[in-house]
XYZ file of N, CA and C in Angstrom:
774
model
N 177.722 72.711 83.485
C 178.428 71.849 85.128
C 176.831 72.164 85.678
N 176.158 73.513 86.018
C 175.116 74.252 86.592
C 173.565 73.646 86.098
N 173.561 73.803 84.942
C 172.453 72.648 84.089
C 172.374 71.851 85.033
N 173.414 71.154 85.404
C 172.672 70.123 86.216
C 172.950 69.550 87.498
N 173.091 70.913 88.318
C 173.002 71.078 89.489
C 171.500 71.027 90.532
N 171.428 70.120 91.530
C 170.101 70.324 92.000
C 169.942 71.496 93.121
N 170.844 72.512 92.953
C 171.115 73.658 93.854
C 170.537 74.752 93.346
N 169.969 75.524 93.592
C 169.742 77.147 92.823
C 170.751 77.150 92.623
N 171.347 78.004 91.434
C 172.608 78.716 91.860
C 172.765 79.905 90.418
N 173.025 80.904 90.821
C 173.108 82.602 90.418
C 174.031 82.811 89.595
N 174.861 83.814 88.302
C 175.708 83.900 88.004
C 175.476 84.983 87.964
N 176.082 86.654 88.698
C 176.172 87.893 88.268
C 177.646 88.207 87.715
N 177.505 89.340 87.127
C 178.842 90.412 86.689
C 179.005 91.301 87.717
N 179.977 92.178 87.792
C 181.095 92.613 88.964
C 179.934 93.833 89.684
N 178.695 94.371 88.524
C 178.031 94.799 89.215
C 176.842 94.716 89.524
N 176.424 93.352 89.874
C 175.510 92.726 90.228
C 173.939 92.054 89.474
N 174.488 92.471 87.868
C 173.700 91.929 87.217
C 173.632 90.486 86.687
N 172.380 90.030 86.408
C 172.393 88.393 86.456
C 172.648 87.923 85.329
N 173.631 87.221 85.359
C 173.982 86.477 83.753
C 173.715 85.368 83.806
N 173.167 84.637 84.977
C 172.741 83.200 84.709
C 171.888 82.499 85.627
N 171.277 81.905 85.638
C 170.204 80.951 86.672
C 169.708 80.019 86.516
N 170.091 79.242 86.697
C 169.702 77.879 86.486
C 168.061 77.067 87.066
N 167.306 75.996 86.653
C 165.961 75.458 86.547
C 166.231 75.251 88.611
N 166.316 75.465 89.511
C 166.407 75.127 90.418
C 165.874 76.670 91.177
N 166.931 77.584 91.088
C 166.563 78.733 90.971
C 165.228 79.201 90.512
N 164.692 79.019 89.437
C 163.659 79.628 88.964
C 162.462 78.829 89.725
N 162.950 77.435 90.229
C 161.668 76.828 90.984
C 161.682 77.472 92.346
N 163.072 78.194 93.072
C 162.901 78.550 94.302
C 162.228 80.028 94.332
N 162.456 80.527 93.082
C 162.131 82.432 93.591
C 160.860 82.722 92.862
N 160.395 81.502 91.966
C 158.916 81.330 90.747
C 159.058 82.259 89.871
N 160.816 83.085 89.268
C 160.624 84.058 88.756
C 161.866 83.290 86.806
N 161.287 82.950 85.851
C 162.052 82.661 84.840
C 162.798 83.105 84.575
N 163.804 82.626 83.828
C 165.278 82.635 83.983
C 164.732 84.404 82.549
N 164.438 84.166 82.030
C 163.848 85.559 81.249
C 163.328 86.659 82.173
N 162.799 86.530 83.142
C 162.596 87.866 84.056
C 163.709 87.938 84.730
N 164.834 87.351 85.218
C 165.747 87.119 86.066
C 167.074 88.094 84.993
N 167.540 87.488 83.892
C 168.642 87.763 83.255
C 168.668 89.669 82.940
N 169.230 89.805 83.091
C 169.534 91.477 82.742
C 168.605 92.314 84.132
N 168.817 91.828 85.355
C 167.894 92.181 86.499
C 168.785 91.863 87.453
N 168.456 91.930 88.792
C 169.910 92.120 89.771
C 169.028 91.311 90.819
N 169.546 91.080 91.712
C 169.496 90.119 93.269
C 168.067 90.657 93.371
N 168.460 92.343 93.453
C 167.059 93.078 94.126
C 165.761 93.163 93.454
N 166.004 92.284 92.593
C 164.037 91.802 92.919
C 163.452 90.738 93.574
N 164.902 90.103 94.430
C 164.450 89.053 95.527
C 163.818 90.015 97.080
N 164.839 91.200 96.627
C 164.839 92.190 97.998
C 162.997 92.090 99.217
N 163.647 91.570 99.927
C 162.246 92.378 101.312
C 161.860 93.252 101.949
N 163.226 93.816 101.612
C 162.970 95.290 103.205
C 163.077 94.815 104.137
N 163.837 93.683 104.798
C 163.377 93.604 106.026
C 165.142 93.686 106.528
N 166.086 93.756 105.846
C 167.312 93.833 106.172
C 168.002 95.470 105.808
N 168.587 96.197 106.505
C 169.169 96.948 106.540
C 170.431 97.287 105.048
N 170.644 98.477 104.655
C 171.658 98.511 104.392
C 172.807 98.359 104.721
N 173.000 98.080 105.993
C 174.683 97.817 106.208
C 174.737 96.843 105.731
N 173.895 95.733 106.410
C 174.364 94.579 105.831
C 174.612 94.411 104.034
N 173.955 95.109 103.303
C 174.361 94.644 101.880
C 175.612 95.304 101.300
N 175.912 96.678 102.248
C 177.113 96.812 102.135
C 178.155 96.277 102.601
N 177.878 95.834 103.731
C 178.591 94.827 104.569
C 179.662 93.828 103.386
N 178.063 92.756 103.204
C 178.376 91.709 102.152
C 179.016 92.768 100.620
N 178.746 93.493 100.113
C 179.490 93.656 98.524
C 181.424 94.202 98.997
N 180.869 94.587 100.416
C 182.672 95.132 100.508
C 183.564 93.952 100.233
N 183.113 92.385 101.411
C 184.096 91.687 101.357
C 183.811 91.050 100.111
N 182.825 90.448 99.377
C 183.078 90.333 98.270
C 184.163 90.928 97.002
N 184.214 92.435 97.152
C 184.547 93.505 96.600
C 186.099 92.985 96.704
N 186.108 92.826 97.623
C 187.779 92.589 98.534
C 188.402 91.315 97.802
N 187.552 90.359 97.418
C 187.722 89.021 96.796
C 188.037 87.831 97.965
N 186.844 88.055 98.383
C 186.459 86.921 100.028
C 184.824 86.589 99.719
N 184.716 85.026 100.120
C 183.184 84.653 99.675
C 182.611 85.435 100.661
N 181.377 85.422 100.714
C 180.388 85.897 101.410
C 179.309 84.882 101.867
N 179.178 84.278 103.127
C 177.859 83.304 104.022
C 177.044 83.954 104.657
N 176.153 83.647 103.987
C 175.207 83.906 105.421
C 173.759 83.676 104.834
N 173.014 84.324 106.069
C 171.097 84.026 105.094
C 170.423 85.294 105.130
N 169.234 85.496 104.116
C 168.865 86.412 103.947
C 167.322 86.542 103.813
N 166.455 87.475 104.462
C 164.923 86.757 104.259
C 164.395 87.209 102.730
N 164.546 86.698 101.371
C 163.945 87.843 100.461
C 162.503 86.842 100.249
N 162.269 87.498 98.737
C 160.584 87.506 98.566
C 160.766 86.968 97.718
N 159.610 85.576 97.380
C 159.591 85.139 95.815
C 159.136 85.793 95.491
N 158.174 85.946 93.882
C 157.759 86.874 92.975
C 155.334 86.402 93.413
N 155.618 85.591 93.993
C 154.623 85.707 94.239
C 154.177 86.191 95.919
N 155.064 86.678 95.931
C 155.075 87.666 97.757
C 155.380 86.983 98.328
N 156.179 85.344 98.526
C 155.700 84.416 100.429
C 157.256 85.491 100.389
N 157.856 85.082 101.627
C 158.994 85.531 102.219
C 159.241 83.878 102.581
N 161.228 84.427 102.320
C 161.895 82.882 102.495
C 163.150 82.851 103.084
N 163.455 82.150 103.616
C 164.984 82.422 104.241
C 166.256 81.802 103.460
N 166.605 82.487 102.668
C 168.181 82.368 101.866
C 168.586 81.949 102.176
N 169.356 81.067 102.477
C 170.753 81.018 102.621
C 171.808 80.603 101.892
N 172.780 81.757 101.843
C 173.253 81.559 100.656
C 175.069 81.455 100.717
N 175.878 80.762 99.904
C 177.620 81.493 99.227
C 177.254 81.852 98.034
N 178.447 82.990 98.310
C 178.442 83.899 96.928
C 180.436 83.598 96.750
N 180.539 83.242 95.398
C 182.168 83.347 95.506
C 182.608 84.094 94.654
N 183.732 85.205 94.639
C 183.984 85.570 93.354
C 185.084 84.842 92.940
N 184.524 84.999 91.748
C 185.909 84.217 90.595
C 186.300 85.659 89.739
N 187.749 84.860 89.745
C 188.448 85.867 88.830
C 189.513 85.152 87.861
N 189.762 86.561 87.174
C 190.709 86.728 86.093
C 192.302 86.138 86.129
N 193.269 85.846 85.363
C 194.338 85.482 85.705
C 194.978 86.797 86.238
N 194.628 87.382 86.049
C 195.403 88.779 87.090
C 194.844 89.564 88.229
N 194.122 88.149 88.927
C 193.238 88.305 90.193
C 192.418 89.201 89.955
N 192.238 89.689 88.553
C 190.514 90.676 88.716
C 189.171 89.765 89.201
N 188.171 90.763 89.422
C 186.724 90.150 89.647
C 186.114 90.079 88.113
N 185.803 88.894 87.875
C 185.361 88.969 87.102
C 183.701 88.152 87.189
N 183.176 88.438 87.891
C 182.005 87.420 88.524
C 181.952 86.769 89.889
N 180.784 86.801 90.147
C 180.491 86.489 91.235
C 179.187 85.489 90.943
N 179.719 84.186 91.694
C 178.731 82.805 91.662
C 177.930 82.373 93.239
N 176.683 81.937 92.891
C 176.081 82.486 94.406
C 175.063 81.572 94.008
N 175.387 80.026 95.301
C 174.473 79.282 95.174
C 174.284 79.215 96.492
N 172.547 78.847 96.585
C 171.244 78.946 97.286
C 171.185 77.880 97.893
N 169.734 78.029 99.041
C 168.963 76.906 99.374
C 168.092 77.789 100.399
N 167.174 77.504 100.262
C 165.701 77.459 100.842
C 165.730 76.897 101.823
N 166.226 77.663 103.581
C 166.186 76.575 104.688
C 164.872 77.230 105.388
N 163.943 77.323 104.803
C 162.709 78.729 105.480
C 162.201 77.467 106.196
N 161.716 76.244 105.975
C 161.227 75.078 106.731
C 161.692 74.686 108.512
N 163.921 74.410 108.249
C 163.968 74.480 108.985
C 164.690 75.416 110.075
N 164.083 76.452 109.750
C 164.890 77.783 110.490
C 163.198 77.475 111.522
N 162.069 77.510 110.861
C 160.517 77.590 111.495
C 160.875 76.093 112.615
N 161.467 75.471 112.224
C 161.282 74.038 113.284
C 162.603 74.655 114.024
N 163.781 74.832 113.990
C 164.292 75.131 114.770
C 163.931 76.322 116.274
N 163.274 77.733 115.445
C 162.759 78.026 116.466
C 161.076 77.792 117.242
N 160.527 77.343 116.882
C 159.587 76.077 117.219
C 160.081 75.438 118.156
N 161.704 74.420 118.629
C 162.245 74.079 118.821
C 162.917 74.395 120.253
N 163.264 76.393 120.041
C 163.941 77.170 121.446
C 162.115 77.040 121.857
N 161.692 77.809 121.315
C 159.919 78.779 121.997
C 159.708 77.675 122.898
N 159.612 76.304 122.972
C 159.560 75.274 123.194
C 160.291 74.807 124.922
N 161.633 75.104 124.117
C 162.475 75.338 125.259
C 162.263 76.052 125.922
N 162.325 77.652 125.467
C 161.775 79.135 126.471
C 160.538 78.919 127.260
N 159.965 78.189 126.985
C 158.223 78.157 127.152
C 158.789 77.558 128.680
N 159.060 76.437 129.153
C 159.675 75.576 129.878
C 160.358 76.575 130.940
N 161.574 76.881 130.829
C 162.424 77.369 131.683
C 162.327 78.961 131.670
N 161.477 79.805 130.909
C 160.783 81.087 131.105
C 160.800 81.384 132.864
N 159.045 80.713 133.576
C 158.727 80.495 134.769
C 159.958 80.570 135.992
N 160.752 79.127 135.611
C 161.498 79.102 136.500
C 162.900 80.279 136.228
N 163.226 80.822 135.351
C 164.135 82.156 135.675
C 163.168 82.916 136.332
N 162.165 83.237 135.825
C 161.454 84.385 136.870
C 160.863 84.505 138.001
N 161.249 83.334 138.858
C 160.388 82.509 140.423
C 161.770 82.746 141.321
N 163.254 82.751 139.938
C 164.805 82.826 140.819
C 164.908 84.340 140.843
N 163.836 84.902 139.459
C 164.487 86.562 140.223
C 164.477 87.195 141.186
N 162.470 86.439 140.855
C 161.590 87.362 142.161
C 162.521 86.768 143.260
N 163.146 86.465 143.788
C 163.455 85.601 145.150
C 164.744 86.679 145.387
N 165.453 87.030 144.355
C 166.687 87.632 144.402
C 166.372 89.016 144.531
N 165.464 89.433 144.258
C 165.279 91.338 144.005
C 165.237 92.114 145.144
N 165.628 92.982 144.697
C 165.831 93.684 146.435
C 164.467 94.763 146.208
N 163.966 94.959 145.394
C 163.041 95.707 144.895
C 161.899 95.610 143.450
N 160.913 95.830 143.680
C 159.656 95.700 142.432
C 160.698 96.478 141.389
N 160.765 97.770 141.687
C 161.538 98.115 140.325
C 163.199 97.193 139.779
N 163.536 96.903 140.307
C 164.794 95.361 140.139
C 164.459 94.749 139.891
N 163.222 94.165 140.053
C 162.525 92.974 139.376
C 162.339 93.551 138.356
N 161.645 94.360 137.706
C 161.272 94.818 136.483
C 161.943 94.829 135.417
N 163.358 95.259 136.499
C 164.129 95.771 135.179
C 165.088 94.153 134.430
N 165.468 93.692 136.070
C 165.643 91.976 135.651
C 165.229 91.213 134.861
N 163.500 91.379 134.578
C 162.899 90.425 134.350
C 162.335 91.029 132.490
N 163.148 92.655 132.457
C 163.311 93.122 131.112
C 164.290 92.568 130.689
N 165.217 92.292 131.137
C 166.802 91.546 129.952
C 166.499 89.812 130.173
N 165.794 89.623 131.115
C 165.163 88.055 130.440
C 164.202 87.831 129.148
N 163.572 88.717 129.438
C 162.321 88.925 127.986
C 163.293 89.043 126.909
N 164.304 90.111 126.990
C 165.077 90.456 125.958
C 165.744 89.291 125.392
N 165.999 88.574 125.791
C 167.133 87.060 125.804
C 166.056 86.267 124.861
N 164.937 86.259 124.926
C 164.173 85.272 123.970
C 163.857 85.646 123.125
N 164.206 84.425 121.902
C 164.463 84.302 120.360
C 162.969 85.228 119.628
N 161.887 85.837 120.472
C 161.450 86.255 119.692
C 161.515 87.734 119.397
N 162.734 88.096 120.410
C 163.011 89.408 121.083
C 164.512 90.309 120.689
N 164.931 88.637 120.869
C 166.718 89.180 120.798
C 166.944 89.727 119.445
N 166.439 89.854 118.390
C 166.639 90.506 117.052
C 166.672 91.710 117.598
N 165.977 92.995 117.931
C 165.968 94.187 118.326
C 166.422 94.184 119.672
N 166.308 93.939 120.417
C 167.328 93.722 121.478
C 166.802 95.281 122.630
N 165.614 95.491 122.480
C 165.088 96.574 123.041
C 163.708 96.637 123.704
N 163.846 97.161 124.953
C 162.594 97.181 125.251
C 162.580 98.550 126.961
N 161.525 98.447 127.573
C 161.205 99.614 128.397
C 160.340 99.196 129.342
N 160.153 99.621 130.974
C 159.664 99.690 131.446
C 158.856 100.787 132.480
N 157.655 100.478 132.228
C 157.061 102.186 133.023
C 156.258 101.694 134.441
N 156.293 102.300 135.242
C 155.275 101.791 136.579
C 153.963 102.799 136.174
N 153.070 102.131 137.240
C 152.693 103.478 137.509
C 152.633 104.079 138.008
N 152.260 105.524 137.670
C 152.320 107.245 139.110
C 151.104 107.454 138.779
N 150.126 107.135 139.409
C 149.029 107.562 139.935
C 149.083 109.128 140.011
N 150.030 109.902 140.953
C 149.647 111.050 141.181
C 149.762 112.034 140.005
N 150.544 111.288 138.667
C 150.512 111.653 137.738
C 149.375 111.573 136.292
N 148.395 110.231 137.311
C 147.506 110.148 135.868
C 148.615 109.408 135.035
N 149.358 109.212 135.024
C 150.734 108.326 134.443
C 151.568 107.360 134.012
N 151.995 106.840 133.732
C 153.302 105.612 133.400
C 154.515 106.654 133.688
N 155.367 105.896 134.388
C 156.902 106.363 134.889
C 157.945 105.469 134.212
N 158.747 106.203 133.260
C 159.722 105.274 132.813
C 160.826 104.868 133.594
N 160.919 103.485 134.069
C 161.896 103.303 135.227
C 163.438 103.091 134.308
N 162.817 101.673 133.035
C 164.085 101.468 133.014
C 164.293 101.299 131.287
N 164.789 100.975 130.769
C 165.547 100.807 129.143
C 166.849 100.272 128.966
N 166.520 99.541 127.953
C 167.458 98.890 127.556
C 167.462 98.519 126.079
N 168.829 98.999 125.386
C 168.721 98.408 123.859
C 169.311 100.549 123.620
N 169.207 101.066 122.264
C 169.467 102.372 122.561
C 168.603 103.459 122.144
N 168.153 104.194 122.648
C 167.440 104.963 122.768
C 167.857 106.731 122.351
N 167.250 107.585 121.654
C 167.242 108.870 121.144
C 167.119 109.231 122.642
N 167.735 110.687 122.660
C 167.385 111.241 123.745
C 166.014 112.448 123.589
N 165.789 112.658 122.604
C 164.273 112.858 122.350
C 163.100 111.942 122.911
N 163.703 110.248 122.849
C 162.385 109.809 123.279
C 162.401 109.540 124.216
N 163.851 109.278 125.193
C 163.599 109.125 126.522
C 162.662 110.708 127.161
N 163.279 111.910 126.815
C 162.696 113.064 127.205
C 161.030 113.147 126.836
N 160.165 112.905 125.539
C 159.084 112.306 125.775
C 158.811 111.279 126.121
N 159.016 110.287 126.703
C 158.569 109.021 127.251
C 158.722 109.254 128.598
N 159.583 110.162 129.381
C 159.297 110.123 130.722
C 158.146 109.743 131.832
N 157.322 110.571 131.169
C 155.952 110.051 131.627
C 154.885 110.395 130.788
N 154.222 109.025 130.502
C 153.699 108.527 129.167
C 151.777 108.871 130.235
N 151.141 109.383 129.588
C 149.392 109.860 130.099
C 149.338 108.467 130.017
N 148.410 107.980 131.740
C 147.700 106.732 131.181
C 145.992 107.207 129.899
N 146.212 105.949 129.200
C 145.763 106.006 127.778
C 145.563 106.389 126.690
N 147.063 107.005 126.622
C 147.833 107.227 125.286
C 148.779 106.288 124.738
N 149.076 106.709 123.360
C 149.945 105.176 123.070
C 149.496 103.951 123.064
N 150.098 102.984 123.202
C 149.994 101.276 123.277
C 150.515 101.310 124.789
N 151.411 101.588 124.923
C 151.473 101.749 126.783
C 150.417 102.127 127.566
N 150.135 103.407 127.533
C 149.152 103.992 128.164
C 147.891 103.599 127.997
N 147.220 102.884 127.353
C 146.561 102.039 127.091
C 146.145 100.548 127.306
N 147.940 99.772 127.245
C 147.422 98.756 127.865
C 147.176 98.739 129.637
N 147.944 99.614 129.930
C 148.231 99.961 131.401
C 146.149 99.973 132.077
N 145.583 100.884 130.901
C 144.176 101.280 131.261
C 143.024 100.075 131.043
N 143.346 99.547 130.117
C 142.676 98.039 129.627
C 143.236 96.641 130.027
N 144.481 96.872 130.960
C 145.090 95.492 131.599
C 144.561 94.275 130.673
N 145.324 94.213 129.296
C 145.250 93.300 128.713
C 146.526 93.417 127.799
N 147.360 92.651 127.573
C 148.245 92.891 126.514
C 147.962 93.086 125.480
N 148.608 94.378 124.533
C 148.717 94.757 123.418
C 149.654 94.209 122.343
N 149.129 94.122 121.034
C 150.401 93.674 120.369
C 150.614 94.562 119.515
N 151.299 95.318 118.355
C 151.360 95.548 116.713
C 152.196 95.420 116.352
N 151.687 95.216 114.931
C 152.885 94.276 113.985
C 153.864 95.748 113.373
N 153.359 96.808 113.063
C 154.208 97.696 112.227
C 153.456 98.837 112.885
N 154.524 100.012 114.234
C 153.985 100.891 114.442
C 153.588 102.111 113.665
N 154.378 102.487 112.704
C 153.910 103.370 111.660
C 152.514 103.080 111.115
N 151.684 102.112 110.789
C 150.423 102.167 110.492
C 149.393 101.769 111.461
N 149.805 101.739 112.473
C 148.613 101.171 114.080
C 148.430 102.622 114.263
N 146.814 103.093 114.528
C 146.481 104.609 114.465
C 146.935 104.013 116.076
N 147.078 103.421 116.911
C 147.006 103.681 118.903
C 148.805 104.032 118.869
N 149.338 103.986 117.817
C 150.845 104.409 118.186
C 150.876 105.752 117.482
N 150.210 106.874 118.884
C 150.758 108.473 118.505
C 151.618 109.352 118.877
N 152.910 108.348 119.110
C 154.026 109.258 119.445
C 154.956 108.355 118.056
N 155.908 109.794 117.808
C 156.495 109.749 116.730
C 157.703 110.418 116.981
N 158.680 110.285 116.504
C 159.737 110.669 116.611
C 161.268 110.710 115.088
N 161.587 111.431 114.937
C 162.199 111.767 113.650
C 163.183 110.516 113.516
N 163.135 109.894 112.267
C 164.100 109.059 111.960
C 163.530 107.756 112.395
N 162.514 107.643 113.123
C 161.726 106.465 113.649
C 161.428 105.071 112.294
N 162.039 103.907 112.676
C 161.469 102.897 111.753
C 160.183 102.341 112.008
N 159.867 101.530 111.259
C 158.998 100.587 111.559
C 159.357 99.834 112.508
N 158.455 98.955 113.233
C 158.887 98.387 114.669
C 157.130 97.704 114.438
N 157.420 96.755 115.765
C 155.988 96.001 116.283
C 156.386 96.273 117.702
N 155.237 96.069 118.352
C 155.556 95.710 119.699
C 154.748 94.621 120.710
N 155.011 94.258 121.630
C 154.813 93.645 122.544
C 154.646 93.963 123.996
N 153.349 94.750 123.823
C 153.407 95.722 125.446
C 152.273 94.990 126.759
N 153.361 95.026 127.220
C 152.593 93.522 128.530
C 151.852 94.468 130.200
N 150.679 94.140 130.408
C 151.041 94.852 131.495
C 151.290 93.913 132.827
N 151.858 94.667 133.660
C 152.427 93.399 135.383
C 150.889 93.892 136.214
N 150.157 92.652 136.709
C 149.187 92.848 137.436
C 149.614 92.572 138.944
N 148.322 93.413 139.298
C 148.513 93.246 141.063
C 147.066 93.223 141.162
N 147.141 92.201 142.547
C 145.689 92.477 142.920
C 144.573 93.812 143.065
N 145.646 94.979 143.289
C 145.311 96.053 143.083
C 145.017 97.138 141.711
N 145.931 95.981 140.828
C 145.320 96.639 139.189
C 146.832 96.618 138.718
N 146.328 97.268 137.706
C 147.996 97.062 136.881
C 148.934 98.315 137.244
N 150.524 98.061 137.694
C 150.995 98.197 139.039
C 152.348 98.451 137.801
N 152.782 98.127 136.594
C 153.700 98.687 135.977
C 153.013 97.935 134.739
N 154.302 98.235 133.616
C 153.789 97.828 131.624
C 155.348 98.309 131.286
N 155.558 96.722 130.926
C 156.393 96.522 129.988
C 156.068 96.426 128.147
N 157.433 97.080 127.672
C 157.337 97.171 126.453
C 158.504 96.749 125.408
N 158.160 95.660 124.765
C 159.365 94.781 124.097
C 159.224 95.529 122.688
N 160.168 95.887 121.735
C 160.310 95.971 120.801
C 160.037 95.110 119.647
N 159.686 94.853 118.191
C 159.804 93.411 117.918
C 159.884 94.124 115.991
N 160.457 92.978 115.735
C 160.345 92.675 113.755
C 158.888 93.269 113.708
N 159.120 94.169 112.656
C 157.500 94.891 112.012
C 156.881 93.618 111.037
N 157.747 92.201 111.473
C 156.433 90.934 110.781
C 155.974 90.738 111.665
N 156.961 90.772 112.902
C 156.030 89.514 114.519
C 154.845 90.130 114.364
């Protein structure tokens, strides 16, 4: 039956070992049936998801319920793609799970088109929202904090949902942390209360007066600051300019592939 399907299908046993794949699955992933059978879907893992997602997925499946969602997976040639899946448990007459059937779709193109549409809308609406905030703000620091919230609502930053604002403190030749959004450790908050100008990405952006980006903090020599348990992520660091120079720095966290 699945051999005639135009949809990519994979069947695994209860432990996740692949028992069957059809031709569309092989065409989508680049793996032959011989390379796939006896393996597990981990061969497609991209490393873009944490263990909690898979733990939640398997918990649902082993309870006998289907799982629907999207994963960023990796093809045999290394290409990342968005894999929309519906995984259904199959039970025997005694209601015991004997296997899982996963029907998949590569929706990468559709996701990119949707992201571009959203970004175009954001480009049009963002200046209007900023002007409105500027009219209502009670202070410069309040305006920066409100702008941080607005920036984190943008699609490119929404996944991480983390950011900080520094203002320049000339008397200390440093940046002073004045606003945060998202979860940060006590160690981070203590260490980053003041960041020397010229140090790390934020201090550099303040001195250079230009936007700095970082795709992976763990592989960027400009990101000198490290903390226990820190995971790979990216940064988009924006200096806030005035006629007298840089007044503040907004540091937005991104996924490590942006």
